[in-house]
């Protein structure tokens, strides 16, 4: 190769060499920054892919948790399903339940409501087993007097045929709990 003939004055020569090194430095800098951006982008995309895979892998657990939630809700809504079934059969229970709960005196806290269907040992004219409808209420009270008052109020409801109250409602002790089973009159 022929050596380059440079006819520039010495100040211009150093400026030219300086610009050449600046351009080369900028190119190296651009390559390094581009490489770093490429590495960061690759790392970010791999992280995203692994996160998506972990979500997919955890999904059976989410489905299982969803199934457990549905089971819990259905267990807790047993009463509502029973009311809906009774409504479908032409008997309306919800206003009667509201009336029974409305008769609770001060100091009574109802914590459980259950709609029962008690199969009787008799059969009807068509040969089907007879069924008695009953509403079971349970809870706690501040005093035994409140439990007795609530039982009397429930017995005075016009739709109630009988009220079954176990003797434990009147037992002595600190924890005052009660349970009543209200049997619906056949005709209102």
Short mmCIF file of N, CA and C in Angstrom, two decimals, residues 9-162:
data_model
loop_
_atom_site.label_atom_id
_atom_site.label_comp_id
_atom_site.label_asym_id
_atom_site.label_seq_id
_atom_site.Cartn_x
_atom_site.Cartn_y
_atom_site.Cartn_z
N UNK A 9 -2.14 21.04 6.83
CA UNK A 9 -1.23 21.56 7.86
C UNK A 9 -1.35 20.69 9.13
N UNK A 10 -0.38 20.72 10.03
CA UNK A 10 -0.38 19.84 11.20
C UNK A 10 -1.62 20.00 12.08
N UNK A 11 -2.20 21.17 12.29
CA UNK A 11 -3.40 21.36 13.12
C UNK A 11 -4.61 20.66 12.50
N UNK A 12 -4.71 20.75 11.17
CA UNK A 12 -5.82 20.12 10.46
C UNK A 12 -5.66 18.60 10.50
N UNK A 13 -4.36 18.14 10.42
CA UNK A 13 -4.12 16.71 10.47
C UNK A 13 -4.62 16.12 11.80
N UNK A 14 -4.30 16.78 12.91
CA UNK A 14 -4.73 16.27 14.21
C UNK A 14 -6.26 16.32 14.34
N UNK A 15 -6.91 17.36 13.78
CA UNK A 15 -8.37 17.45 13.81
C UNK A 15 -9.01 16.32 13.02
N UNK A 16 -8.39 16.01 11.86
CA UNK A 16 -8.92 14.93 11.03
C UNK A 16 -8.78 13.59 11.74
N UNK A 17 -7.64 13.34 12.31
CA UNK A 17 -7.39 12.09 13.04
C UNK A 17 -8.35 11.99 14.23
N UNK A 18 -8.53 13.13 14.89
CA UNK A 18 -9.45 13.16 16.04
C UNK A 18 -10.88 12.79 15.62
N UNK A 19 -11.35 13.35 14.48
CA UNK A 19 -12.70 13.03 13.98
C UNK A 19 -12.80 11.55 13.59
N UNK A 20 -11.75 11.01 13.01
CA UNK A 20 -11.76 9.60 12.63
C UNK A 20 -11.92 8.73 13.89
N UNK A 21 -11.14 9.04 14.94
CA UNK A 21 -11.26 8.26 16.18
C UNK A 21 -12.62 8.47 16.86
N UNK A 22 -13.17 9.68 16.75
CA UNK A 22 -14.50 9.94 17.32
C UNK A 22 -15.55 9.08 16.60
N UNK A 23 -15.48 9.05 15.27
CA UNK A 23 -16.43 8.24 14.51
C UNK A 23 -16.30 6.76 14.87
N UNK A 24 -15.07 6.28 14.94
CA UNK A 24 -14.85 4.89 15.30
C UNK A 24 -15.35 4.63 16.74
N UNK A 25 -15.10 5.56 17.62
CA UNK A 25 -15.57 5.42 19.01
C UNK A 25 -17.10 5.40 19.08
N UNK A 26 -17.75 6.24 18.30
CA UNK A 26 -19.21 6.27 18.27
C UNK A 26 -19.75 4.96 17.70
N UNK A 27 -19.10 4.41 16.71
CA UNK A 27 -19.53 3.13 16.15
C UNK A 27 -19.40 2.02 17.19
N UNK A 28 -18.27 2.00 17.90
CA UNK A 28 -18.07 1.00 18.95
C UNK A 28 -19.13 1.19 20.04
N UNK A 29 -19.38 2.46 20.43
CA UNK A 29 -20.38 2.76 21.45
C UNK A 29 -21.77 2.30 21.00
N UNK A 30 -22.13 2.56 19.74
CA UNK A 30 -23.44 2.14 19.22
C UNK A 30 -23.55 0.62 19.21
N UNK A 31 -22.47 -0.08 18.85
CA UNK A 31 -22.50 -1.54 18.84
C UNK A 31 -22.67 -2.08 20.26
N UNK A 32 -21.96 -1.49 21.24
CA UNK A 32 -22.05 -1.94 22.63
C UNK A 32 -23.46 -1.69 23.18
N UNK A 33 -24.00 -0.49 22.96
CA UNK A 33 -25.34 -0.16 23.45
C UNK A 33 -26.38 -1.06 22.77
N UNK A 34 -26.25 -1.27 21.47
CA UNK A 34 -27.18 -2.16 20.76
C UNK A 34 -27.10 -3.58 21.33
N UNK A 35 -25.90 -4.04 21.60
CA UNK A 35 -25.73 -5.37 22.18
C UNK A 35 -26.38 -5.46 23.56
N UNK A 36 -26.19 -4.44 24.39
CA UNK A 36 -26.81 -4.42 25.72
C UNK A 36 -28.33 -4.41 25.60
N UNK A 37 -28.86 -3.60 24.69
CA UNK A 37 -30.31 -3.57 24.49
C UNK A 37 -30.82 -4.92 24.01
N UNK A 38 -30.08 -5.56 23.16
CA UNK A 38 -30.45 -6.88 22.67
C UNK A 38 -30.46 -7.89 23.82
N UNK A 39 -29.45 -7.84 24.69
CA UNK A 39 -29.39 -8.75 25.84
C UNK A 39 -30.57 -8.49 26.78
N UNK A 40 -30.86 -7.21 27.07
CA UNK A 40 -31.97 -6.87 27.96
C UNK A 40 -33.30 -7.32 27.35
N UNK A 41 -33.47 -7.12 26.04
CA UNK A 41 -34.70 -7.54 25.38
C UNK A 41 -34.84 -9.06 25.43
N UNK A 42 -33.75 -9.77 25.21
CA UNK A 42 -33.80 -11.24 25.26
C UNK A 42 -34.13 -11.71 26.68
N UNK A 43 -33.50 -11.10 27.67
CA UNK A 43 -33.78 -11.46 29.06
C UNK A 43 -35.25 -11.17 29.40
N UNK A 44 -35.74 -10.01 28.99
CA UNK A 44 -37.14 -9.66 29.26
C UNK A 44 -38.11 -10.61 28.59
N UNK A 45 -37.84 -10.98 27.37
CA UNK A 45 -38.75 -11.90 26.68
C UNK A 45 -38.70 -13.30 27.30
N UNK A 46 -37.51 -13.75 27.72
CA UNK A 46 -37.42 -15.04 28.41
C UNK A 46 -38.16 -15.00 29.74
N UNK A 47 -38.04 -13.90 30.47
CA UNK A 47 -38.75 -13.75 31.74
C UNK A 47 -40.26 -13.81 31.50
N UNK A 48 -40.73 -13.12 30.46
CA UNK A 48 -42.16 -13.11 30.14
C UNK A 48 -42.63 -14.52 29.79
N UNK A 49 -41.83 -15.23 28.98
CA UNK A 49 -42.21 -16.60 28.59
C UNK A 49 -42.28 -17.50 29.83
N UNK A 50 -41.30 -17.40 30.72
CA UNK A 50 -41.31 -18.23 31.93
C UNK A 50 -42.47 -17.87 32.85
N UNK A 51 -42.81 -16.60 32.94
CA UNK A 51 -43.96 -16.19 33.75
C UNK A 51 -45.25 -16.77 33.16
N UNK A 52 -45.39 -16.70 31.86
CA UNK A 52 -46.58 -17.26 31.22
C UNK A 52 -46.64 -18.77 31.44
N UNK A 53 -45.50 -19.44 31.38
CA UNK A 53 -45.47 -20.88 31.60
C UNK A 53 -45.86 -21.20 33.04
N UNK A 54 -45.40 -20.38 33.98
CA UNK A 54 -45.74 -20.65 35.38
C UNK A 54 -47.22 -20.44 35.61
N UNK A 55 -47.82 -19.46 34.92
CA UNK A 55 -49.26 -19.25 35.04
C UNK A 55 -50.00 -20.46 34.48
N UNK A 56 -49.53 -20.97 33.35
CA UNK A 56 -50.16 -22.15 32.76
C UNK A 56 -49.99 -23.36 33.67
N UNK A 57 -48.81 -23.50 34.28
CA UNK A 57 -48.57 -24.62 35.17
C UNK A 57 -49.40 -24.50 36.45
N UNK A 58 -49.65 -23.28 36.91
CA UNK A 58 -50.43 -23.08 38.13
C UNK A 58 -51.92 -23.14 37.86
N UNK A 59 -52.34 -23.14 36.63
CA UNK A 59 -53.76 -23.11 36.30
C UNK A 59 -54.54 -24.31 36.84
N UNK A 60 -54.01 -25.53 36.84
CA UNK A 60 -54.78 -26.62 37.45
C UNK A 60 -55.09 -26.34 38.93
N UNK A 61 -54.15 -25.70 39.63
CA UNK A 61 -54.40 -25.33 41.02
C UNK A 61 -55.52 -24.31 41.09
N UNK A 62 -55.52 -23.36 40.16
CA UNK A 62 -56.59 -22.36 40.14
C UNK A 62 -57.93 -23.01 39.84
N UNK A 63 -57.93 -23.98 38.95
CA UNK A 63 -59.17 -24.70 38.64
C UNK A 63 -59.63 -25.48 39.87
N UNK A 64 -58.68 -26.10 40.58
CA UNK A 64 -59.03 -26.83 41.79
C UNK A 64 -59.58 -25.87 42.84
N UNK A 65 -58.94 -24.70 43.01
CA UNK A 65 -59.45 -23.71 43.96
C UNK A 65 -60.83 -23.23 43.55
N UNK A 66 -61.06 -23.07 42.27
CA UNK A 66 -62.38 -22.67 41.79
C UNK A 66 -63.42 -23.73 42.10
N UNK A 67 -63.05 -24.99 41.94
CA UNK A 67 -63.99 -26.08 42.25
C UNK A 67 -64.29 -26.10 43.75
N UNK A 68 -63.27 -25.88 44.58
CA UNK A 68 -63.49 -25.83 46.03
C UNK A 68 -64.41 -24.68 46.38
N UNK A 69 -64.23 -23.54 45.73
CA UNK A 69 -65.09 -22.38 45.99
C UNK A 69 -66.53 -22.68 45.61
N UNK A 70 -66.71 -23.33 44.47
CA UNK A 70 -68.07 -23.69 44.05
C UNK A 70 -68.70 -24.65 45.05
N UNK A 71 -67.91 -25.61 45.56
CA UNK A 71 -68.43 -26.54 46.56
C UNK A 71 -68.83 -25.80 47.83
N UNK A 72 -68.00 -24.86 48.27
CA UNK A 72 -68.31 -24.11 49.48
C UNK A 72 -69.57 -23.29 49.30
N UNK A 73 -69.69 -22.63 48.16
CA UNK A 73 -70.87 -21.81 47.90
C UNK A 73 -72.12 -22.68 47.86
N UNK A 74 -72.03 -23.84 47.21
CA UNK A 74 -73.21 -24.70 47.13
C UNK A 74 -73.59 -25.24 48.50
N UNK A 75 -72.59 -25.53 49.35
CA UNK A 75 -72.91 -25.99 50.70
C UNK A 75 -73.56 -24.88 51.51
N UNK A 76 -73.06 -23.66 51.35
CA UNK A 76 -73.60 -22.54 52.11
C UNK A 76 -74.98 -22.13 51.59
N UNK A 77 -75.27 -22.47 50.37
CA UNK A 77 -76.55 -22.08 49.80
C UNK A 77 -77.56 -23.23 49.78
N UNK A 78 -77.35 -24.22 50.59
CA UNK A 78 -78.28 -25.35 50.66
C UNK A 78 -79.67 -24.87 51.00
N UNK A 79 -79.75 -23.96 51.94
CA UNK A 79 -81.03 -23.42 52.34
C UNK A 79 -81.73 -22.73 51.17
N UNK A 80 -80.98 -21.91 50.44
CA UNK A 80 -81.59 -21.20 49.32
C UNK A 80 -82.07 -22.17 48.23
N UNK A 81 -81.29 -23.23 47.99
CA UNK A 81 -81.74 -24.23 47.02
C UNK A 81 -83.01 -24.91 47.49
N UNK A 82 -83.09 -25.21 48.77
CA UNK A 82 -84.29 -25.86 49.31
C UNK A 82 -85.49 -24.92 49.17
N UNK A 83 -85.28 -23.64 49.42
CA UNK A 83 -86.37 -22.66 49.26
C UNK A 83 -86.80 -22.60 47.81
N UNK A 84 -85.83 -22.60 46.89
CA UNK A 84 -86.18 -22.57 45.46
C UNK A 84 -86.96 -23.81 45.06
N UNK A 85 -86.57 -24.97 45.58
CA UNK A 85 -87.31 -26.20 45.27
C UNK A 85 -88.72 -26.12 45.82
N UNK A 86 -88.86 -25.62 47.03
CA UNK A 86 -90.20 -25.49 47.62
C UNK A 86 -91.04 -24.49 46.83
N UNK A 87 -90.41 -23.40 46.39
CA UNK A 87 -91.14 -22.43 45.57
C UNK A 87 -91.59 -23.05 44.27
N UNK A 88 -90.74 -23.90 43.70
CA UNK A 88 -91.11 -24.56 42.45
C UNK A 88 -92.28 -25.52 42.66
N UNK A 89 -92.37 -26.08 43.87
CA UNK A 89 -93.47 -26.99 44.15
C UNK A 89 -94.74 -26.24 44.55
N UNK A 90 -94.68 -24.94 44.59
CA UNK A 90 -95.87 -24.15 44.88
C UNK A 90 -95.94 -23.64 46.31
N UNK A 91 -94.98 -24.00 47.15
CA UNK A 91 -94.97 -23.52 48.53
C UNK A 91 -93.94 -22.42 48.65
N UNK A 92 -94.35 -21.32 49.22
CA UNK A 92 -93.46 -20.18 49.35
C UNK A 92 -93.00 -20.10 50.80
N UNK A 93 -91.69 -20.20 51.01
CA UNK A 93 -91.12 -20.22 52.35
C UNK A 93 -90.46 -18.90 52.74
N UNK A 94 -89.94 -18.17 51.79
CA UNK A 94 -89.13 -17.00 52.13
C UNK A 94 -89.86 -15.99 53.00
N UNK A 95 -91.12 -15.62 52.71
CA UNK A 95 -91.81 -14.70 53.61
C UNK A 95 -92.03 -15.29 55.00
N UNK A 96 -92.23 -16.62 55.07
CA UNK A 96 -92.43 -17.27 56.36
C UNK A 96 -91.15 -17.24 57.19
N UNK A 97 -90.01 -17.46 56.52
CA UNK A 97 -88.72 -17.39 57.20
C UNK A 97 -88.49 -15.97 57.71
N UNK A 98 -88.79 -14.99 56.87
CA UNK A 98 -88.62 -13.59 57.28
C UNK A 98 -89.49 -13.27 58.48
N UNK A 99 -90.71 -13.79 58.49
CA UNK A 99 -91.61 -13.56 59.61
C UNK A 99 -91.07 -14.21 60.89
N UNK A 100 -90.55 -15.43 60.77
CA UNK A 100 -89.99 -16.12 61.94
C UNK A 100 -88.76 -15.38 62.47
N UNK A 101 -87.94 -14.88 61.59
CA UNK A 101 -86.75 -14.13 62.03
C UNK A 101 -87.15 -12.78 62.62
N UNK A 102 -88.23 -12.21 62.11
CA UNK A 102 -88.69 -10.93 62.62
C UNK A 102 -89.25 -11.01 64.03
N UNK A 103 -89.64 -12.19 64.46
CA UNK A 103 -90.19 -12.37 65.81
C UNK A 103 -89.10 -12.54 66.87
N UNK A 104 -87.85 -12.56 66.49
CA UNK A 104 -86.76 -12.76 67.45
C UNK A 104 -86.67 -11.57 68.39
N UNK A 105 -86.76 -11.81 69.70
CA UNK A 105 -86.65 -10.71 70.66
C UNK A 105 -85.20 -10.24 70.79
N UNK A 106 -85.02 -9.16 71.51
CA UNK A 106 -83.68 -8.64 71.76
C UNK A 106 -82.87 -9.69 72.51
N UNK A 107 -81.64 -9.87 72.10
CA UNK A 107 -80.77 -10.84 72.76
C UNK A 107 -80.68 -12.17 72.03
N UNK A 108 -81.44 -12.33 70.96
CA UNK A 108 -81.41 -13.57 70.17
C UNK A 108 -80.58 -13.31 68.91
N UNK A 109 -79.67 -14.24 68.63
CA UNK A 109 -78.88 -14.15 67.40
C UNK A 109 -79.03 -15.48 66.66
N UNK A 110 -79.73 -15.46 65.54
CA UNK A 110 -79.93 -16.66 64.73
C UNK A 110 -78.70 -16.85 63.86
N UNK A 111 -78.07 -18.01 63.98
CA UNK A 111 -76.85 -18.28 63.21
C UNK A 111 -77.01 -19.38 62.18
N UNK A 112 -78.12 -20.13 62.26
CA UNK A 112 -78.32 -21.17 61.24
C UNK A 112 -79.80 -21.26 60.90
N UNK A 113 -80.05 -21.42 59.61
CA UNK A 113 -81.41 -21.60 59.09
C UNK A 113 -81.35 -22.79 58.15
N UNK A 114 -82.24 -23.72 58.33
CA UNK A 114 -82.25 -24.90 57.46
C UNK A 114 -83.69 -25.26 57.15
N UNK A 115 -83.95 -25.52 55.91
CA UNK A 115 -85.26 -25.95 55.48
C UNK A 115 -85.23 -27.48 55.35
N UNK A 116 -86.02 -28.15 56.17
CA UNK A 116 -85.98 -29.61 56.21
C UNK A 116 -87.19 -30.21 55.52
N UNK A 117 -86.98 -31.36 54.95
CA UNK A 117 -88.07 -32.18 54.41
C UNK A 117 -88.01 -33.49 55.16
N UNK A 118 -88.97 -33.73 56.00
CA UNK A 118 -88.98 -34.93 56.84
C UNK A 118 -89.93 -35.94 56.20
N UNK A 119 -89.38 -37.08 55.87
CA UNK A 119 -90.17 -38.14 55.24
C UNK A 119 -90.95 -38.87 56.33
N UNK A 120 -92.25 -38.91 56.16
CA UNK A 120 -93.13 -39.57 57.12
C UNK A 120 -93.30 -41.05 56.75
N UNK A 121 -93.65 -41.88 57.73
CA UNK A 121 -93.79 -43.31 57.43
C UNK A 121 -95.06 -43.63 56.65
N UNK A 122 -95.93 -42.65 56.40
CA UNK A 122 -97.17 -42.91 55.68
C UNK A 122 -97.02 -42.59 54.20
N UNK A 123 -97.94 -43.11 53.39
CA UNK A 123 -97.95 -42.84 51.95
C UNK A 123 -99.28 -42.20 51.58
N UNK A 124 -99.27 -41.45 50.49
CA UNK A 124 -100.52 -40.81 50.06
C UNK A 124 -101.31 -41.77 49.16
N UNK A 125 -102.41 -41.27 48.57
CA UNK A 125 -103.30 -42.11 47.76
C UNK A 125 -102.59 -42.64 46.50
N UNK A 126 -101.60 -41.90 46.02
CA UNK A 126 -100.88 -42.31 44.82
C UNK A 126 -99.69 -43.23 45.14
N UNK A 127 -99.49 -43.54 46.41
CA UNK A 127 -98.41 -44.44 46.80
C UNK A 127 -97.09 -43.74 47.03
N UNK A 128 -97.08 -42.41 47.06
CA UNK A 128 -95.84 -41.67 47.30
C UNK A 128 -95.66 -41.45 48.79
N UNK A 129 -94.42 -41.40 49.21
CA UNK A 129 -94.10 -41.16 50.61
C UNK A 129 -94.53 -39.74 51.00
N UNK A 130 -95.16 -39.61 52.14
CA UNK A 130 -95.60 -38.30 52.63
C UNK A 130 -94.38 -37.55 53.17
N UNK A 131 -94.38 -36.23 52.96
CA UNK A 131 -93.27 -35.38 53.39
C UNK A 131 -93.82 -34.23 54.22
N UNK A 132 -93.20 -33.98 55.35
CA UNK A 132 -93.55 -32.85 56.21
C UNK A 132 -92.47 -31.79 56.04
N UNK A 133 -92.87 -30.54 55.82
CA UNK A 133 -91.93 -29.45 55.69
C UNK A 133 -91.66 -28.87 57.07
N UNK A 134 -90.39 -28.51 57.31
CA UNK A 134 -90.03 -27.93 58.60
C UNK A 134 -88.90 -26.94 58.41
N UNK A 135 -88.91 -25.93 59.26
CA UNK A 135 -87.87 -24.90 59.25
C UNK A 135 -87.10 -25.02 60.55
N UNK A 136 -85.79 -25.23 60.45
CA UNK A 136 -84.95 -25.35 61.65
C UNK A 136 -84.16 -24.07 61.83
N UNK A 137 -84.25 -23.50 63.03
CA UNK A 137 -83.52 -22.28 63.38
C UNK A 137 -82.59 -22.62 64.53
N UNK A 138 -81.40 -22.08 64.51
CA UNK A 138 -80.45 -22.29 65.59
C UNK A 138 -79.67 -21.02 65.84
N UNK A 139 -79.13 -20.90 67.04
CA UNK A 139 -78.35 -19.71 67.33
C UNK A 139 -77.96 -19.62 68.78
N UNK A 140 -77.70 -18.39 69.20
CA UNK A 140 -77.30 -18.14 70.58
C UNK A 140 -78.15 -17.01 71.14
N UNK A 141 -78.18 -16.95 72.48
CA UNK A 141 -79.01 -15.95 73.15
C UNK A 141 -78.25 -15.36 74.34
N UNK A 142 -78.68 -14.16 74.73
CA UNK A 142 -78.09 -13.52 75.89
C UNK A 142 -78.63 -14.11 77.19
N UNK A 143 -79.88 -14.62 77.15
CA UNK A 143 -80.49 -15.16 78.37
C UNK A 143 -81.47 -16.27 78.02
N UNK A 144 -81.78 -17.11 79.01
CA UNK A 144 -82.77 -18.18 78.82
C UNK A 144 -84.16 -17.59 78.60
N UNK A 145 -84.42 -16.44 79.23
CA UNK A 145 -85.72 -15.78 79.07
C UNK A 145 -85.95 -15.41 77.61
N UNK A 146 -84.90 -14.94 76.93
CA UNK A 146 -85.03 -14.59 75.52
C UNK A 146 -85.36 -15.82 74.68
N UNK A 147 -84.78 -16.98 75.04
CA UNK A 147 -85.06 -18.22 74.31
C UNK A 147 -86.52 -18.61 74.49
N UNK A 148 -87.02 -18.54 75.73
CA UNK A 148 -88.42 -18.89 76.00
C UNK A 148 -89.36 -17.92 75.30
N UNK A 149 -89.04 -16.62 75.32
CA UNK A 149 -89.87 -15.63 74.63
C UNK A 149 -89.90 -15.89 73.12
N UNK A 150 -88.77 -16.26 72.57
CA UNK A 150 -88.70 -16.53 71.14
C UNK A 150 -89.54 -17.77 70.79
N UNK A 151 -89.48 -18.79 71.64
CA UNK A 151 -90.27 -19.99 71.40
C UNK A 151 -91.76 -19.65 71.42
N UNK A 152 -92.19 -18.85 72.37
CA UNK A 152 -93.61 -18.46 72.43
C UNK A 152 -94.02 -17.66 71.20
N UNK A 153 -93.14 -16.75 70.77
CA UNK A 153 -93.44 -15.94 69.59
C UNK A 153 -93.57 -16.82 68.35
N UNK A 154 -92.72 -17.83 68.26
CA UNK A 154 -92.79 -18.74 67.11
C UNK A 154 -94.06 -19.59 67.16
N UNK A 155 -94.48 -20.00 68.34
CA UNK A 155 -95.71 -20.80 68.47
C UNK A 155 -96.93 -19.98 68.09
N UNK A 156 -96.86 -18.67 68.23
CA UNK A 156 -98.00 -17.81 67.92
C UNK A 156 -98.10 -17.44 66.44
N UNK A 157 -97.14 -17.84 65.63
CA UNK A 157 -97.23 -17.58 64.20
C UNK A 157 -98.36 -18.41 63.61
N UNK A 158 -99.18 -17.82 62.76
CA UNK A 158 -100.35 -18.54 62.25
C UNK A 158 -100.00 -19.68 61.30
N UNK A 159 -98.87 -19.66 60.67
CA UNK A 159 -98.50 -20.73 59.75
C UNK A 159 -97.80 -21.90 60.44
N UNK A 160 -97.47 -21.75 61.71
CA UNK A 160 -96.75 -22.79 62.43
C UNK A 160 -97.75 -23.74 63.09
N UNK A 161 -97.59 -25.03 62.80
CA UNK A 161 -98.42 -26.04 63.44
C UNK A 161 -97.85 -26.39 64.81
N UNK A 162 -96.57 -26.75 64.85
CA UNK A 162 -95.91 -27.06 66.12
C UNK A 162 -94.47 -26.56 66.08
#
